[in-house]
Coordinates of C-alpha atoms and ligand atoms in Angstrom, one line a residue:
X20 CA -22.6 14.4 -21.8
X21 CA -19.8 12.5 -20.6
X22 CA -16.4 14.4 -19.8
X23 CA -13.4 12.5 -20.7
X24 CA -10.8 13.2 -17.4
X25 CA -7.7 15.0 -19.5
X26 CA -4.3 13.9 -18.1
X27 CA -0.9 15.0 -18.1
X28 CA 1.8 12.6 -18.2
X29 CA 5.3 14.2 -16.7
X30 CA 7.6 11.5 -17.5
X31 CA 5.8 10.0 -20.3
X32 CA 8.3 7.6 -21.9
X33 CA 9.5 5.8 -18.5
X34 CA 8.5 2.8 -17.1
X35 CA 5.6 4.2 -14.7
X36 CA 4.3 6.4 -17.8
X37 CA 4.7 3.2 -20.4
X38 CA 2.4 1.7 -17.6
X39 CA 0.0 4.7 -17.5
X40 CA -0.1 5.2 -21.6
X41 CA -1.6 1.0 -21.5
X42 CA -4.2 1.6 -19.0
X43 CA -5.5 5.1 -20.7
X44 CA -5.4 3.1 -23.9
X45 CA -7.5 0.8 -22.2
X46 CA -10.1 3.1 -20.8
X47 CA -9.8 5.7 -23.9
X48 CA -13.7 6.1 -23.3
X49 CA -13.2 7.9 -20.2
X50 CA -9.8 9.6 -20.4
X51 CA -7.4 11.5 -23.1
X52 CA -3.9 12.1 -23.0
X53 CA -3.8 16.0 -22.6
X54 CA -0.1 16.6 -22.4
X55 CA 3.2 14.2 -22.2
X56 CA 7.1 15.2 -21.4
X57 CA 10.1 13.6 -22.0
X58 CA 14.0 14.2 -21.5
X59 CA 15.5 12.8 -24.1
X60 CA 13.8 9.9 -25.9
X61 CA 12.0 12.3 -28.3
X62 CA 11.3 9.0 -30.8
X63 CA 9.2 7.3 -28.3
X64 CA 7.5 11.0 -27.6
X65 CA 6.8 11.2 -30.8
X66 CA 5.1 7.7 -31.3
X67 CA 3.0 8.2 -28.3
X68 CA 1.9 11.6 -29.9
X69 CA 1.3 10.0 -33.2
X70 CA -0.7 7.5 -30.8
X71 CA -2.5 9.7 -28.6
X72 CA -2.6 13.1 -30.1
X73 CA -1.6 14.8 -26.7
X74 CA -2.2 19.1 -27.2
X75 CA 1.3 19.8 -25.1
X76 CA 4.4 18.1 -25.7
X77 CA 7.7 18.4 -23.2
X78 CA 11.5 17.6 -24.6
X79 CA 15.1 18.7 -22.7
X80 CA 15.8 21.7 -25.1
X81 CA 15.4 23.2 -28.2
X82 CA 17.4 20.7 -30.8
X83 CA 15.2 18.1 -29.4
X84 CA 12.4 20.1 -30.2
X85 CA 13.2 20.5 -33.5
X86 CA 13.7 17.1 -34.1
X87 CA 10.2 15.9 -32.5
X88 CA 8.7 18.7 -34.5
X89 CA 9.9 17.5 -37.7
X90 CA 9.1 14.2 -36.8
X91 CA 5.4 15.3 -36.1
X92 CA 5.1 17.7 -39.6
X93 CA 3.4 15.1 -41.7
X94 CA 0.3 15.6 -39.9
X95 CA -2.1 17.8 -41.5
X96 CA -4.5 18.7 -38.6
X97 CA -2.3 17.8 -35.6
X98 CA -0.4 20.7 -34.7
X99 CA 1.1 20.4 -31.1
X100 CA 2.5 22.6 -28.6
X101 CA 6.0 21.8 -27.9
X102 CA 7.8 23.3 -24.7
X103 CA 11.4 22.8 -23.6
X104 CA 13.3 22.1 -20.4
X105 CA 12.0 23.3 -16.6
X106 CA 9.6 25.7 -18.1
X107 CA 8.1 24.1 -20.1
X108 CA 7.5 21.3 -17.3
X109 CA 6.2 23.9 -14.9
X110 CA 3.8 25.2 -17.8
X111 CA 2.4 21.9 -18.3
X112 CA 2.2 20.9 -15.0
X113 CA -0.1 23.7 -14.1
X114 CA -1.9 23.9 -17.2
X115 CA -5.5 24.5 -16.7
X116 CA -6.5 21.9 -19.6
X117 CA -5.9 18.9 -17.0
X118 CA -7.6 18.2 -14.0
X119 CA -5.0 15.0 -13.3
X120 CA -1.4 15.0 -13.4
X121 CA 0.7 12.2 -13.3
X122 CA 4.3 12.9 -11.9
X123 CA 6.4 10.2 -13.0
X124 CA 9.7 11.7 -13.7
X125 CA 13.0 10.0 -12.1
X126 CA 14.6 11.7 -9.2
X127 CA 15.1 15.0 -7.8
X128 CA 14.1 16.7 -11.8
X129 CA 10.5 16.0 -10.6
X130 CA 10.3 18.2 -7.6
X131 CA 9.7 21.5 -9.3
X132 CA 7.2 20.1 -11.8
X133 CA 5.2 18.0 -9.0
X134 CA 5.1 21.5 -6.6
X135 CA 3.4 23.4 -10.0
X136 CA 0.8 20.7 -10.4
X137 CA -0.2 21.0 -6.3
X138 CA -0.2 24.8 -7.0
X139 CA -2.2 24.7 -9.9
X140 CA -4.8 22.7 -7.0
X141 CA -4.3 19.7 -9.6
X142 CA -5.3 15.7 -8.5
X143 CA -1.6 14.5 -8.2
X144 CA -1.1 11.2 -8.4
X145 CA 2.3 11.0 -7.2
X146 CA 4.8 8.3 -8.7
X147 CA 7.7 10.7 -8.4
X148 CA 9.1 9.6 -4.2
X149 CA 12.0 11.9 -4.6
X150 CA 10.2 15.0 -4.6
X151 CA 8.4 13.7 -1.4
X152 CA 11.4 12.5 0.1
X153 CA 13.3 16.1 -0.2
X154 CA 10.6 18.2 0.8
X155 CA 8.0 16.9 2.5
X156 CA 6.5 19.0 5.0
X157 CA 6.6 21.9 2.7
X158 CA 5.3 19.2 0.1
X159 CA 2.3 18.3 2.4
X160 CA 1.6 21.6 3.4
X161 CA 1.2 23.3 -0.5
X162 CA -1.3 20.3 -0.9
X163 CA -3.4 21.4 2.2
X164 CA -2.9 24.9 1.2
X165 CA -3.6 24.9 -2.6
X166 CA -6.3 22.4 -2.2
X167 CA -4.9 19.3 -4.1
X168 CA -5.6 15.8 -4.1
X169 CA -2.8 13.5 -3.5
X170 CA -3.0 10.1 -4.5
X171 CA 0.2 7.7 -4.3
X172 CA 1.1 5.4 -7.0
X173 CA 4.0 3.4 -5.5
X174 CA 2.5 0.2 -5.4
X175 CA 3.2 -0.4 -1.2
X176 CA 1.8 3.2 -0.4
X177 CA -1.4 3.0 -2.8
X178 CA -1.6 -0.2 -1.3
X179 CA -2.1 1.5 2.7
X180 CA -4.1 4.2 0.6
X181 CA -6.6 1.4 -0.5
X182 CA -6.4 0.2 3.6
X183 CA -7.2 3.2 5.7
X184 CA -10.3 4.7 5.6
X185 CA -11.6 7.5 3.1
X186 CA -11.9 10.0 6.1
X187 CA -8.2 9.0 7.0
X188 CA -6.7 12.1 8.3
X189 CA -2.7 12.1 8.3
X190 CA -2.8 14.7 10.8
X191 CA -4.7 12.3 13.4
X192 CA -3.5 8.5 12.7
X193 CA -4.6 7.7 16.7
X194 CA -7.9 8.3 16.1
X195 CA -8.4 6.1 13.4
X196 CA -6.9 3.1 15.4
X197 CA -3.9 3.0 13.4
X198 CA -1.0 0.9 14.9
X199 CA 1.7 0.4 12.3
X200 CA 2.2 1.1 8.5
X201 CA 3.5 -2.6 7.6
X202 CA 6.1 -1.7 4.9
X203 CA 6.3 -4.2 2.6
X204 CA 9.8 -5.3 0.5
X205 CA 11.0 -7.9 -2.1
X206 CA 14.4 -7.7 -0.5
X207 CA 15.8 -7.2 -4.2
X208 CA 18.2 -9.3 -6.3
X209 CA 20.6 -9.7 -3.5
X210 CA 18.2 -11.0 -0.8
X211 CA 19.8 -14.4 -0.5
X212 CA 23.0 -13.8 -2.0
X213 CA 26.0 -14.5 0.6
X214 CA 27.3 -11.2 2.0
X215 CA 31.3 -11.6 -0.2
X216 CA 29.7 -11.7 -3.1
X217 CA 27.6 -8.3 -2.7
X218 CA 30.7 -5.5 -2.9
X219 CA 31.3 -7.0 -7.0
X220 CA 28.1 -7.0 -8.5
X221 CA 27.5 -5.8 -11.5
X222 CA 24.9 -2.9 -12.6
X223 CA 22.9 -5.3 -14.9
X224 CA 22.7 -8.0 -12.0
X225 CA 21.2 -5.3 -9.7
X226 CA 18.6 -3.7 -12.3
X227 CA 17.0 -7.7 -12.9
X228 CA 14.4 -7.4 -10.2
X229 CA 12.9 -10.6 -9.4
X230 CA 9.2 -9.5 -9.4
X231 CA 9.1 -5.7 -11.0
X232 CA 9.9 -4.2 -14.2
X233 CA 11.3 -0.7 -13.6
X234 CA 13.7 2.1 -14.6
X235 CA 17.2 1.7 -14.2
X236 CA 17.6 3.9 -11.1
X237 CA 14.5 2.7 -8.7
X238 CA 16.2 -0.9 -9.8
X239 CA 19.4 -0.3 -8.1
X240 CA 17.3 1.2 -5.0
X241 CA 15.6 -1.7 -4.8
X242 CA 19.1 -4.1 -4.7
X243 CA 20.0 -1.7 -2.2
X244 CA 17.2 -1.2 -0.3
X245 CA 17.4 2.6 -0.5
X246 CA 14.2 2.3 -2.7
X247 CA 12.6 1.1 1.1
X248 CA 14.2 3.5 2.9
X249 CA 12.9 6.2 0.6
X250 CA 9.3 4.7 0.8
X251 CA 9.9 4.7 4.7
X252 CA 10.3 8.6 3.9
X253 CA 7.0 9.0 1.5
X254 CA 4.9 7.1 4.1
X255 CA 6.3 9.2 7.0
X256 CA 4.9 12.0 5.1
X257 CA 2.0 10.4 3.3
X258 CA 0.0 8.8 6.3
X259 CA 1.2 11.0 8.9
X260 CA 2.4 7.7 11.0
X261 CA 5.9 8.2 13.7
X262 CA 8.5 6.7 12.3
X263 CA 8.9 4.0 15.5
X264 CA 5.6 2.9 14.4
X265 CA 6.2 2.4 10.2
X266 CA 7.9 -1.3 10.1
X267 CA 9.6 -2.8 6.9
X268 CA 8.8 -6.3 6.3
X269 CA 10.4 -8.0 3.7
X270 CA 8.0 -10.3 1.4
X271 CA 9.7 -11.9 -1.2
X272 CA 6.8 -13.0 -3.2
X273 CA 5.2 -9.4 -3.7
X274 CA 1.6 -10.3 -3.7
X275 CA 0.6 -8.2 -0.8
X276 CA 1.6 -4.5 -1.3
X277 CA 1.9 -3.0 2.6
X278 CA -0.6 -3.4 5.0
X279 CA -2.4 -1.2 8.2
X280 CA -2.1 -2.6 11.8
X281 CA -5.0 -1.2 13.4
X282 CA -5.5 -1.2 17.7
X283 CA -8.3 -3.8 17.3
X284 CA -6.0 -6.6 16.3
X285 CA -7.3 -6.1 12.7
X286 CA -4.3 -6.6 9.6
X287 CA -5.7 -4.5 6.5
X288 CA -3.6 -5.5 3.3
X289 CA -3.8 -5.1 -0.8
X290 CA -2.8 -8.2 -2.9
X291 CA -2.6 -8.4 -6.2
X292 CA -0.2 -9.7 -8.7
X293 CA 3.2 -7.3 -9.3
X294 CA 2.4 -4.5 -11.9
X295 CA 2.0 -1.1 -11.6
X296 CA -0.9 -0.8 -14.2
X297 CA -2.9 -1.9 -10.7
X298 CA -1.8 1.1 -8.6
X299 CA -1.5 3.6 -11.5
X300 CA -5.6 2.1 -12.4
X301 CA -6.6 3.2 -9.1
X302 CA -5.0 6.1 -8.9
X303 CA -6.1 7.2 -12.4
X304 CA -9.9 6.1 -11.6
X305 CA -10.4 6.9 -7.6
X306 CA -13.1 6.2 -6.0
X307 CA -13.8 4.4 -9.2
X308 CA -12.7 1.3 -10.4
X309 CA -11.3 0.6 -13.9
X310 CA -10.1 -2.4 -15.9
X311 CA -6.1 -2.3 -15.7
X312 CA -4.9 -5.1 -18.2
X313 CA -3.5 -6.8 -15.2
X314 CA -4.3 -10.8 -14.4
X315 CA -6.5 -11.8 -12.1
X316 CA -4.6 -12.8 -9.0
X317 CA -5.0 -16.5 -8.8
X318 CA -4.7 -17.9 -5.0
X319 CA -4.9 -21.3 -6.2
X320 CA -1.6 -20.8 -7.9
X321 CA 0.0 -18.7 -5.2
X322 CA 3.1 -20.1 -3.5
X323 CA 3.7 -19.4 0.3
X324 CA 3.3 -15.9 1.8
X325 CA 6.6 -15.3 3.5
X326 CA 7.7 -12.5 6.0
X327 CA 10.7 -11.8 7.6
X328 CA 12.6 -8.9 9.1
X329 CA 15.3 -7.1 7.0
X330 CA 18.6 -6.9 8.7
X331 CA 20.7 -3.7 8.8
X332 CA 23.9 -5.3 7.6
X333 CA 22.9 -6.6 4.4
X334 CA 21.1 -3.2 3.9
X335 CA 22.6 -0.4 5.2
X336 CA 21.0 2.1 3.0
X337 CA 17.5 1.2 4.8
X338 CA 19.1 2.1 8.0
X339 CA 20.8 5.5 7.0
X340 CA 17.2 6.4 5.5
X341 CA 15.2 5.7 8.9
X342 CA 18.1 7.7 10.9
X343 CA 17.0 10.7 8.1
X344 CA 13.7 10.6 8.6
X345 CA 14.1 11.2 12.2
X346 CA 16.7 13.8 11.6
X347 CA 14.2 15.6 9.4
X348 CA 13.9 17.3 5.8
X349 CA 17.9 18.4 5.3
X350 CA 18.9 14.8 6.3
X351 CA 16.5 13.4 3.8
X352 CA 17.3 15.7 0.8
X353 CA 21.0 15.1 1.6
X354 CA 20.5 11.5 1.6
X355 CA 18.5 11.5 -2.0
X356 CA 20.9 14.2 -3.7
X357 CA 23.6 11.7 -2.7
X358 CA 21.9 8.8 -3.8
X359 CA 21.6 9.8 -7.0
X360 CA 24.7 11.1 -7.6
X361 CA 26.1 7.4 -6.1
X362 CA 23.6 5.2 -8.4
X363 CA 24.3 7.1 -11.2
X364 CA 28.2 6.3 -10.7
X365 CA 27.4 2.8 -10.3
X366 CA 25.5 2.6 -13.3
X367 CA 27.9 4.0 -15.1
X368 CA 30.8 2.1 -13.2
X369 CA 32.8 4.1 -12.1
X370 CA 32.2 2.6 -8.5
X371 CA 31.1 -0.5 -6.5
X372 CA 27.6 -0.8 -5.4
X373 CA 28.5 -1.0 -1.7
X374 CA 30.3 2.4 -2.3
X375 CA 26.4 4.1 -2.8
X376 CA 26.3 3.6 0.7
X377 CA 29.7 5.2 1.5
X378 CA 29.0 7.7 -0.2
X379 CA 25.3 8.5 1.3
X380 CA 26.6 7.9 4.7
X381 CA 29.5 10.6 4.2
X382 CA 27.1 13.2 2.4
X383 CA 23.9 12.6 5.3
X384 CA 26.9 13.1 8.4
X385 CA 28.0 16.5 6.9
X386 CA 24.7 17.9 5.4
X387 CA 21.8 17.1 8.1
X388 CA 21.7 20.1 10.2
X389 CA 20.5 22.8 8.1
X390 CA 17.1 25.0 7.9
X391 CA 14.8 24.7 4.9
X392 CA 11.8 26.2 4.7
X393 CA 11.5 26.8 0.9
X394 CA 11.5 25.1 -2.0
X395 CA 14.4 26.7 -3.1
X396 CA 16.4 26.4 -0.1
X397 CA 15.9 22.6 -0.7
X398 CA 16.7 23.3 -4.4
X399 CA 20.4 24.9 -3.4
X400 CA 20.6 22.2 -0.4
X401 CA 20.2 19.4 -2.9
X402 CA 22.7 21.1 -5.2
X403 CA 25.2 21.3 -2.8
X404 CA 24.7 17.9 -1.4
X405 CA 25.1 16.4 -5.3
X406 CA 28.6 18.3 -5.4
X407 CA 29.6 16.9 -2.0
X408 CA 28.7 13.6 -3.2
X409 CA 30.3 13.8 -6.9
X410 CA 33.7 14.7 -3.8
X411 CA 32.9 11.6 -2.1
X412 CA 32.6 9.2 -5.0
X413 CA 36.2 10.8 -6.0
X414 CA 37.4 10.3 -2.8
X415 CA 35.9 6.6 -2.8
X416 CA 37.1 5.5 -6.5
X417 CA 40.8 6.4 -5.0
X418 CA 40.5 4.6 -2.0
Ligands
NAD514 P1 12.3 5.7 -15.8 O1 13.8 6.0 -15.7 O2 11.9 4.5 -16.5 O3 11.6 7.0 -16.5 C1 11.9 8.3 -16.0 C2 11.1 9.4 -16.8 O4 11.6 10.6 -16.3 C3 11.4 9.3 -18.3 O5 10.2 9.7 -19.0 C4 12.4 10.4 -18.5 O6 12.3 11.1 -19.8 C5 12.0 11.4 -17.5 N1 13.2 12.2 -17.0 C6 14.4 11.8 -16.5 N2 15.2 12.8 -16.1 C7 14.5 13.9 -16.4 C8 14.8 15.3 -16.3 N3 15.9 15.8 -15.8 N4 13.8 16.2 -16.7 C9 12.7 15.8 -17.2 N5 12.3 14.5 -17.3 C10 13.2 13.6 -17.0 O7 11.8 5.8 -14.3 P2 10.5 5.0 -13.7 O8 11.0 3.6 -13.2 O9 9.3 5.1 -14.6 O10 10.3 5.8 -12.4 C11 9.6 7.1 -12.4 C12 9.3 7.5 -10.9 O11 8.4 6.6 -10.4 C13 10.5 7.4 -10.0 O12 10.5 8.4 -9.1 C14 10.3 6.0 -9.3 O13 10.9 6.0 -8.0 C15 8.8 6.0 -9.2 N6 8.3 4.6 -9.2 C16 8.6 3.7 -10.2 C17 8.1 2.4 -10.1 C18 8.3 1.4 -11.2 O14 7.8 0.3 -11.2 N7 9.0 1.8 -12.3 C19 7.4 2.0 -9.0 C20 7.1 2.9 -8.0 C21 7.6 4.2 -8.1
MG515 MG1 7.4 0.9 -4.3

């Protein structure tokens, strides 16, 4: 008989689970919808339960869960489980109805949930960066440990995934003739905009990506560049590569993903047109392929490939993230937890957009020095970072 894979879908009514919810639609024959969370959208929860008839649901707390219960109490033989808040995150993450667990909450909330799914010895495929980005060597340890499978869903890491061998071993790049991790970027809204004009954008200019369709925060990373920086992070810890050897190149057009430089001269690369149903296909499918909904790419219709360096000055935040990486996991929590303290102020306007890299830089100089070895040591790190941050974006709406 053929098993259907049973998923679970932490962050469910995003942009990266919208994506995931089309291709399982699309390939219903050969996987179900075990469990989906939300935070606070508990109308779109409930239409993709009334859609996919998921056994656990996830809301923020207990009036939501009233709510999406009611919502749900016409059904006579559909009788979900509905969990609240962290626990009920962990409990699904870990739950031993799904094999694959697809972590595509926003920022720093998805750390606990992603660490229960690698516990639980889940397939992970791993949308979530943050949770990377603040605790990665405890991160990649628990997966060696607890014997999970890690598979990356950001488009330019699945994309090196998809270019290194199977046997790849992140522990030994050299001997798979690895060179550099070619990091590919768009270079955001503000690529070509002159320098003046960057310190008074607005939040709706910076979340209208050129090529991509995303949630509002990984938008505003990507005007800013952090969203590279933090992918600099993720393939740090992903592919096991030094940082001196992982270089950003920024490629407007978005058609190839990130490539491997190997020692025989070969350039490996994934192309394909700019949607995530392609990386979250692959993940969801691996070593097989499925169909995504996605257009053929058409070469004939391609313009020019273009590549150039990014330059520091334009993108600060790219630089402050390398400088992290190096400086290791207290530098890089410190520089996430301030990130998304900063973005958040943006979005909500109470400061400029170059101030997210004011503020970063001040929280990363005070904050990169200290020991963590646990995941809740990064938990209290992060906290404390967030409220140095929420002090500097005081400090810098005053200036
Ligand atoms: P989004 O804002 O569209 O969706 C976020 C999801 O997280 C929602 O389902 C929301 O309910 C949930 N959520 C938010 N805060 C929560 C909390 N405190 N507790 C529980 N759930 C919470 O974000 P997105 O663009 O889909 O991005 C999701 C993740 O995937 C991010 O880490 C992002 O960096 C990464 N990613 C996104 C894209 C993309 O194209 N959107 C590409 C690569 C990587
Ligand atoms: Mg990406």
């Amino acid at each position: 008989m053929h098993i259907k894979k049973q998923i679970t879908l932490l962050g469910a009514t995003g942009s990266i689970g919208t994506s995931t919810l089309d291709v399982i639609r699309k390939n219903a024959h050969s996987m179900r919808l075990f469990a989906a969370t939300a935070f606070t959208q508990v109308d779109k929860l409930a239409a993709i339960a009334n859609e996919f008839f998921p056994e656990y649901l996830v809301v923020a707390d207990e009036r939501s869960a009233d709510k999406l219960s009611a919502t749900l109490a016409h059904h006579d033989k559909y009788k979900p489980t509905i969990l609240t808040g962290p626990e009920g995150l962990s409990k699904t993450a870990s739950h031993n109805g799904a094999d694959t667990v697809m972590s595509a909450i926003v920022g720093g909330a998805g750390l606990v949930p992603t660490m229960d799914a690698i516990k639980a010895g889940k397939c992970v495929l791993l949308a979530n960066k943050e949770s990377l980005v603040m605790s990665g060597e405890i991160f990649m340890r628990a997966v060696e440990e607890y014997g999970a499978t890690l598979i990356p869903v950001d488009s330019e890491h699945n994309a090196i995934f998809q270019s290194l061998p199977a046997e790849y071993d992140r522990r030994r790049p050299d001997e798979f003739g690895v060179r550099h991790i070619l990091l590919t970027a768009s270079g955001g809204p503000f690529r070509t905009l002159p320098m003046e004009q960057i310190s008074s954008v607005t939040p709706a200019q910076a979340c209208a990506h050129p090529n991509w369709d995303m949630g509002r925060k990984i938008s505003v990373d990507s005007a800013s560049m952090m969203n590279k920086g933090l992918e600099f992070i993720e393939a740090f810890w992903l592919f096991g590569v030094a940082p001196e050897n992982i270089k950003v190149v920024i490629h407007p057009q978005s058609i190839i993903h990130s490539m491997v430089q190997y020692v025989d001269g070969s350039v490996v690369a994934q192309m394909g047109n700019p949607d995530m149903k392609t990386p979250i296909a692959h993940a969801l499918a691996y070593p097989s392929r499925i169909t995504s909904g996605v257009n053929d790419l058409n070469l004939f219709d391609m313009q020019d490939l273009t590549f150039t360096r990014p330059c520091y000055e334009r993108y600060p935040n790219l630089y402050l993230a390398t400088q992290a990486c190096k400086l290791g996991q207290a530098a890089t929590t410190a520089l996430n937890a301030a990130n998304e303290e900063a973005v958040d102020a943006f979005l909500n306007e109470q400061i400029q957009f170059l101030d997210i890299y004011n503020v970063n830089k001040r929280v990363m100089e005070q904050c990169s020095s200290t020991e963590l070895s646990t995941i809740d040591q990064v938990l209290a790190h992060d906290k404390n970072c967030r409220e140095l941050a929420q002090g500097a974006i005081a400090q810098v709406k005053n200036d």
